[in-house]
Every structure is written in C-alpha cells, then in structure tokens.
Short mmCIF file of C-alpha atoms in Angstrom, two decimals:
data_model
loop_
_atom_site.label_atom_id
_atom_site.label_comp_id
_atom_site.label_asym_id
_atom_site.label_seq_id
_atom_site.Cartn_x
_atom_site.Cartn_y
_atom_site.Cartn_z
CA UNK S 1 59.30 80.50 93.65
CA UNK S 2 62.74 81.80 92.67
CA UNK S 3 64.19 80.54 95.97
CA UNK S 4 62.97 77.01 95.28
CA UNK S 5 64.41 77.13 91.76
CA UNK S 6 67.76 78.28 93.16
CA UNK S 7 67.82 75.31 95.53
CA UNK S 8 66.99 72.87 92.71
CA UNK S 9 69.82 74.34 90.63
CA UNK S 10 72.33 74.60 93.46
CA UNK S 11 71.98 70.93 94.38
CA UNK S 12 71.51 69.74 90.77
CA UNK S 13 68.27 67.95 91.50
CA UNK S 14 67.21 66.16 88.32
CA UNK S 15 64.59 63.78 89.71
CA UNK S 16 62.29 63.48 92.70
CA UNK S 17 62.07 62.45 95.43
CA UNK S 18 65.61 63.60 96.26
CA UNK S 19 67.06 63.84 99.77
CA UNK S 20 70.35 65.71 100.23
CA UNK S 21 72.17 66.06 103.57
CA UNK S 22 74.10 69.30 104.18
CA UNK S 23 76.51 70.38 106.92
CA UNK S 24 74.70 73.49 108.19
CA UNK S 25 77.88 75.12 109.52
CA UNK S 26 79.71 75.06 106.16
CA UNK S 27 76.85 74.65 103.68
CA UNK S 28 78.72 71.76 102.06
CA UNK S 29 76.91 68.69 100.78
CA UNK S 30 77.55 65.73 103.08
CA UNK S 31 75.59 63.21 101.02
CA UNK S 32 73.63 63.52 97.76
CA UNK S 33 71.95 60.15 97.98
CA UNK S 34 69.93 60.47 101.16
CA UNK S 35 67.19 58.10 99.99
CA UNK S 36 69.69 55.25 99.70
CA UNK S 37 71.15 56.18 103.09
CA UNK S 38 67.88 55.88 104.97
CA UNK S 39 67.06 52.66 103.12
CA UNK S 40 70.45 51.10 103.99
CA UNK S 41 70.87 52.60 107.45
CA UNK S 42 67.37 53.04 108.92
CA UNK S 43 68.74 53.01 112.50
CA UNK S 44 71.14 55.90 111.73
CA UNK S 45 74.17 53.91 112.91
CA UNK S 46 76.41 55.53 110.29
CA UNK S 47 75.22 59.10 111.01
CA UNK S 48 76.29 61.77 109.88
CA UNK S 49 76.71 59.85 106.60
CA UNK S 50 79.66 61.91 105.38
CA UNK S 51 81.72 60.78 102.38
CA UNK S 52 84.25 58.07 103.16
CA UNK S 53 87.44 57.41 101.18
CA UNK S 54 87.02 55.08 98.19
CA UNK S 55 89.51 52.58 99.66
CA UNK S 56 87.36 52.25 102.80
CA UNK S 57 84.04 51.85 100.95
CA UNK S 58 85.43 49.30 98.46
CA UNK S 59 87.36 47.26 101.05
CA UNK S 60 86.93 43.50 100.64
CA UNK S 61 87.33 40.77 98.03
CA UNK S 62 86.85 41.49 94.32
CA UNK S 63 86.14 39.01 91.52
CA UNK S 64 87.59 38.25 88.12
CA UNK S 65 85.30 36.58 85.60
CA UNK S 66 87.31 33.34 85.78
CA UNK S 67 86.23 32.99 89.42
CA UNK S 68 89.54 34.19 90.91
CA UNK S 69 89.30 36.62 93.82
CA UNK S 70 91.70 39.37 94.82
CA UNK S 71 91.70 41.93 97.61
CA UNK S 72 90.59 45.48 96.89
CA UNK S 73 94.03 46.68 98.05
CA UNK S 74 95.25 45.50 94.61
CA UNK S 75 93.63 48.68 93.18
CA UNK S 76 95.97 50.95 95.16
CA UNK S 77 98.36 52.99 93.02
CA UNK S 78 96.24 52.59 89.86
CA UNK S 79 93.78 54.87 88.16
CA UNK S 80 90.39 53.24 88.64
CA UNK S 81 87.21 53.47 86.57
CA UNK S 82 84.22 52.67 88.80
CA UNK S 83 81.67 51.34 86.33
CA UNK S 84 77.97 51.30 87.33
CA UNK S 85 76.16 49.21 84.73
CA UNK S 86 73.67 46.39 84.08
CA UNK S 87 72.95 43.94 81.30
CA UNK S 88 69.24 44.90 81.05
CA UNK S 89 70.18 48.47 80.01
CA UNK S 90 70.95 48.80 76.24
CA UNK S 91 73.16 51.96 76.57
CA UNK S 92 75.21 50.02 79.16
CA UNK S 93 75.80 47.14 76.76
CA UNK S 94 76.95 49.44 73.97
CA UNK S 95 79.26 51.36 76.33
CA UNK S 96 80.74 48.09 77.62
CA UNK S 97 81.75 47.10 74.08
CA UNK S 98 83.66 50.39 73.64
CA UNK S 99 85.07 50.26 77.15
CA UNK S 100 86.61 46.79 76.63
CA UNK S 101 88.64 48.24 73.74
CA UNK S 102 89.56 51.40 75.69
CA UNK S 103 90.71 49.29 78.65
CA UNK S 104 92.92 47.19 76.38
CA UNK S 105 94.48 50.29 74.72
CA UNK S 106 95.21 52.00 78.06
CA UNK S 107 96.80 48.83 79.51
CA UNK S 108 98.85 48.28 76.33
CA UNK S 109 100.14 51.84 76.61
CA UNK S 110 101.62 50.81 79.96
CA UNK S 111 99.27 52.85 82.16
CA UNK S 112 98.24 51.56 85.59
CA UNK S 113 94.49 51.33 85.14
CA UNK S 114 91.77 49.07 86.50
CA UNK S 115 88.00 49.07 86.09
CA UNK S 116 85.66 48.04 88.90
CA UNK S 117 82.22 46.83 87.79
CA UNK S 118 79.41 47.66 90.23
CA UNK S 119 76.39 45.73 88.98
CA UNK S 120 72.78 46.88 88.93
CA UNK S 121 71.69 43.56 87.38
CA UNK S 122 68.48 41.98 88.58
CA UNK S 123 69.87 38.52 89.26
CA UNK S 124 73.15 36.72 89.94
CA UNK S 125 72.79 34.84 86.62
CA UNK S 126 72.36 38.06 84.66
CA UNK S 127 75.41 39.51 86.48
CA UNK S 128 77.52 36.44 85.60
CA UNK S 129 76.48 36.54 81.95
CA UNK S 130 77.31 40.26 81.65
CA UNK S 131 80.55 40.04 83.65
CA UNK S 132 81.79 37.21 81.42
CA UNK S 133 82.30 39.87 78.69
CA UNK S 134 84.46 42.06 80.94
CA UNK S 135 88.25 41.74 81.34
CA UNK S 136 88.36 43.69 84.62
CA UNK S 137 87.23 43.18 88.26
CA UNK S 138 83.84 43.39 90.00
CA UNK S 139 82.29 43.71 93.42
CA UNK S 140 80.66 40.30 94.10
CA UNK S 141 76.95 40.45 93.22
CA UNK S 142 75.98 38.92 96.57
CA UNK S 143 77.64 41.82 98.42
CA UNK S 144 74.66 44.11 98.05
CA UNK S 145 75.70 46.32 100.95
CA UNK S 146 79.05 47.20 99.36
CA UNK S 147 77.45 47.81 95.95
CA UNK S 148 74.93 50.12 97.59
CA UNK S 149 77.66 51.99 99.54
CA UNK S 150 79.52 52.68 96.27
CA UNK S 151 76.28 53.97 94.70
CA UNK S 152 75.84 56.24 97.69
CA UNK S 153 79.44 57.45 97.67
CA UNK S 154 79.10 58.81 94.13
CA UNK S 155 75.39 59.73 94.25
CA UNK S 156 74.62 57.55 91.23
CA UNK S 157 71.28 58.57 89.66
CA UNK S 158 71.40 56.61 86.41
CA UNK S 159 73.38 54.02 84.47
CA UNK S 160 75.71 53.59 82.71
CA UNK S 161 78.00 55.81 84.81
CA UNK S 162 81.79 55.64 84.75
CA UNK S 163 83.62 57.55 87.50
CA UNK S 164 87.37 57.89 86.91
CA UNK S 165 89.59 58.09 90.02
CA UNK S 166 93.26 58.99 90.31
CA UNK S 167 95.79 56.73 92.02
CA UNK S 168 94.82 58.22 95.43
CA UNK S 169 91.11 57.45 94.94
CA UNK S 170 90.10 61.08 94.25
CA UNK S 171 87.56 61.76 91.48
CA UNK S 172 89.08 63.02 88.21
CA UNK S 173 85.79 62.99 86.30
CA UNK S 174 82.24 61.75 86.72
CA UNK S 175 81.81 61.94 82.93
CA UNK S 176 83.83 58.84 82.05
CA UNK S 177 81.10 57.65 79.69
CA UNK S 178 81.28 60.85 77.62
CA UNK S 179 85.10 60.83 77.68
CA UNK S 180 85.39 57.22 76.49
CA UNK S 181 82.92 57.79 73.64
CA UNK S 182 84.58 61.07 72.58
CA UNK S 183 88.16 59.74 72.78
CA UNK S 184 88.14 56.30 71.17
CA UNK S 185 91.96 56.29 70.95
CA UNK S 186 92.25 57.17 74.69
CA UNK S 187 94.77 59.92 73.93
CA UNK S 188 93.38 62.15 76.69
CA UNK S 189 93.37 59.45 79.43
CA UNK S 190 92.78 59.91 82.42
CA UNK S 191 90.41 62.58 81.11
CA UNK S 192 90.95 65.57 83.40
CA UNK S 193 87.99 67.90 82.74
CA UNK S 194 88.60 70.58 80.12
CA UNK S 195 87.42 74.11 80.95
CA UNK S 196 85.90 74.51 77.46
CA UNK S 197 84.29 71.71 75.44
CA UNK S 198 82.89 71.56 71.94
CA UNK S 199 79.23 70.55 72.23
CA UNK S 200 78.54 67.06 70.87
CA UNK S 201 75.72 64.51 71.08
CA UNK S 202 77.54 62.55 73.75
CA UNK S 203 78.55 65.40 76.08
CA UNK S 204 75.25 67.36 75.82
CA UNK S 205 74.13 65.44 78.95
CA UNK S 206 76.30 67.87 80.95
CA UNK S 207 73.85 70.69 80.16
CA UNK S 208 71.52 69.07 82.71
CA UNK S 209 74.11 69.02 85.47
CA UNK S 210 74.45 72.67 86.34
CA UNK S 211 74.74 76.18 84.92
CA UNK S 212 76.45 76.23 81.50
CA UNK S 213 77.63 78.99 79.20
CA UNK S 214 77.01 78.06 75.55
CA UNK S 215 78.70 80.17 72.90
CA UNK S 216 77.36 79.81 69.36
CA UNK S 217 79.79 80.46 66.51
CA UNK S 218 79.63 80.27 62.73
CA UNK S 219 81.15 76.85 62.06
CA UNK S 220 81.71 77.65 58.37
CA UNK S 221 84.81 79.55 59.40
CA UNK S 222 87.19 77.40 61.45
CA UNK S 223 89.23 80.37 62.57
CA UNK S 224 86.19 81.81 64.31
CA UNK S 225 85.60 78.77 66.49
CA UNK S 226 89.28 78.77 67.59
CA UNK S 227 89.12 82.51 68.38
CA UNK S 228 85.94 81.95 70.41
CA UNK S 229 87.68 79.19 72.38
CA UNK S 230 90.63 81.51 73.14
CA UNK S 231 88.15 84.11 74.32
CA UNK S 232 86.31 81.95 76.87
CA UNK S 233 89.19 79.64 77.96
CA UNK S 234 90.71 82.08 80.55
CA UNK S 235 87.24 82.90 81.93
CA UNK S 236 86.42 79.20 82.32
CA UNK S 237 89.79 78.49 83.97
CA UNK S 238 89.22 81.33 86.45
CA UNK S 239 85.76 80.04 87.41
CA UNK S 240 87.03 76.47 87.85
CA UNK S 241 89.96 77.67 90.00
CA UNK S 242 87.56 79.66 92.20
CA UNK S 243 85.38 76.60 92.87
CA UNK S 244 88.42 74.39 93.38
CA UNK S 245 89.67 76.76 96.10
CA UNK S 246 86.27 76.38 97.83
CA UNK S 247 86.45 72.60 97.30
CA UNK S 248 83.15 72.69 95.44
CA UNK S 249 82.11 71.35 92.04
CA UNK S 250 82.18 74.13 89.48
#
C-alpha cells in the first residue's frame, strides 16, 4: 500500500529485516539499528537506546599498528573519520589504498585529522594483517562490544563506510567514501555536504538513500550545466535549511 511505501521511504529502509526505534512523542528516530540493539542488549538494560555522544561510545584504549595503545581522549579536538571496513571485502581494500594517501595529504596540510578503524574482519589474524597497512588508530579487535556500539551509533548497513566527524564529534558526512574517491587531492576536506552534486559513478549510491531530484542537461554545452546548477542551488539550500531547523536528515 501507499502508506507502507511511505514508511519504507521515510526511514530509508534498504534491506530487511529492519527494526527502527522511534520516539512516539516527537516522531524522531531514536535508533536505526534495532536488530543490533536487541542482539547486544537482550535484557533491555540500555533502554531506550537513544544515540549517545561519539566520545562516550568510543571511550577506552585504541591501538596503533606498532602495538602502542593510546586513550580515545586523544581524538578530542580533531576531525575524525570513523572507518568501517574489513580485509575480506574487495571494495574496502581498494578504498583503504586511496584513504592512506588522503590521510597523508590532510596531515601534511597541517589539519587535525585522525581515522578510527572499526573492523568487521572475521578473525584477529585477518584484522592484524589488514591493520598493518593503516597509519591510523583502531578499536581493539577483541573489544567486540565497543565495535558493535559504534556500528549501532551510525546505523551501519554495509562496508566500506567512512563517517566524517567534526572536532566536537558531530557528523559532517556519512558519505566519506564518495568524498574521498571524488576528491583525490582532498581540497574539499572535511567534505561538508554540497546542496547540488554532479552525478558520478561513485556518488550514485546516494540515489538509494532518500528522495532525490535529478536534473538532466545537455552536457555538450557547458554553459547550460552551470545555468542549471544556479537554478536549483537556492532551492536545494532552502530544503536543507528547513530540515536542519527540524534537526532531521534532508
């Protein structure tokens, strides 16, 4: 029915089963990843499972690939890329190669930036092998509860996923993968979302994430594509501002 379709679209359900918790008084999503919640907290001790701040969920020791540990408080004041990935997944491996270069460029430009690897590897050995290629920090593989809490916090439904946070731990973009692949020189870091994007192979994934307006133009004439952008830019900005005021994703 139309009502069911509206619900699927409203909550961006892309696979089933999906369990989403909502605050009935405000209609706001409390938690997108209900299936993980009931798996991790079958007794309901953490009810009502609302979102917690990143700093609270990540709290604890982090690893470097040389075996050194540091406390998660070391991330404070930096932009952070939370990187959900695994060695068994080929798109993850190819993104990691690009990301290592991006990380180096951003650090060399003097930006405060750290990446936190949250592994979905199938064994400690596989984790160690994969992490040995990474110059950043990771949640220890053995700390399954903390890895799972981070998955829940961001409602991760597939890998690789790169969530970019500002220095206060607020989400700048969930589309870090697309941004890194589209901006090899990292000129747009930290990749605040643009109201209007040119459709490419790598950002087409966003068409699955919610309602989109796609404007087709004759690419033979460059002036036309710029004029089209000018036309829809103010409309897009207005829509984004409206959702921002309601504290909802546009």
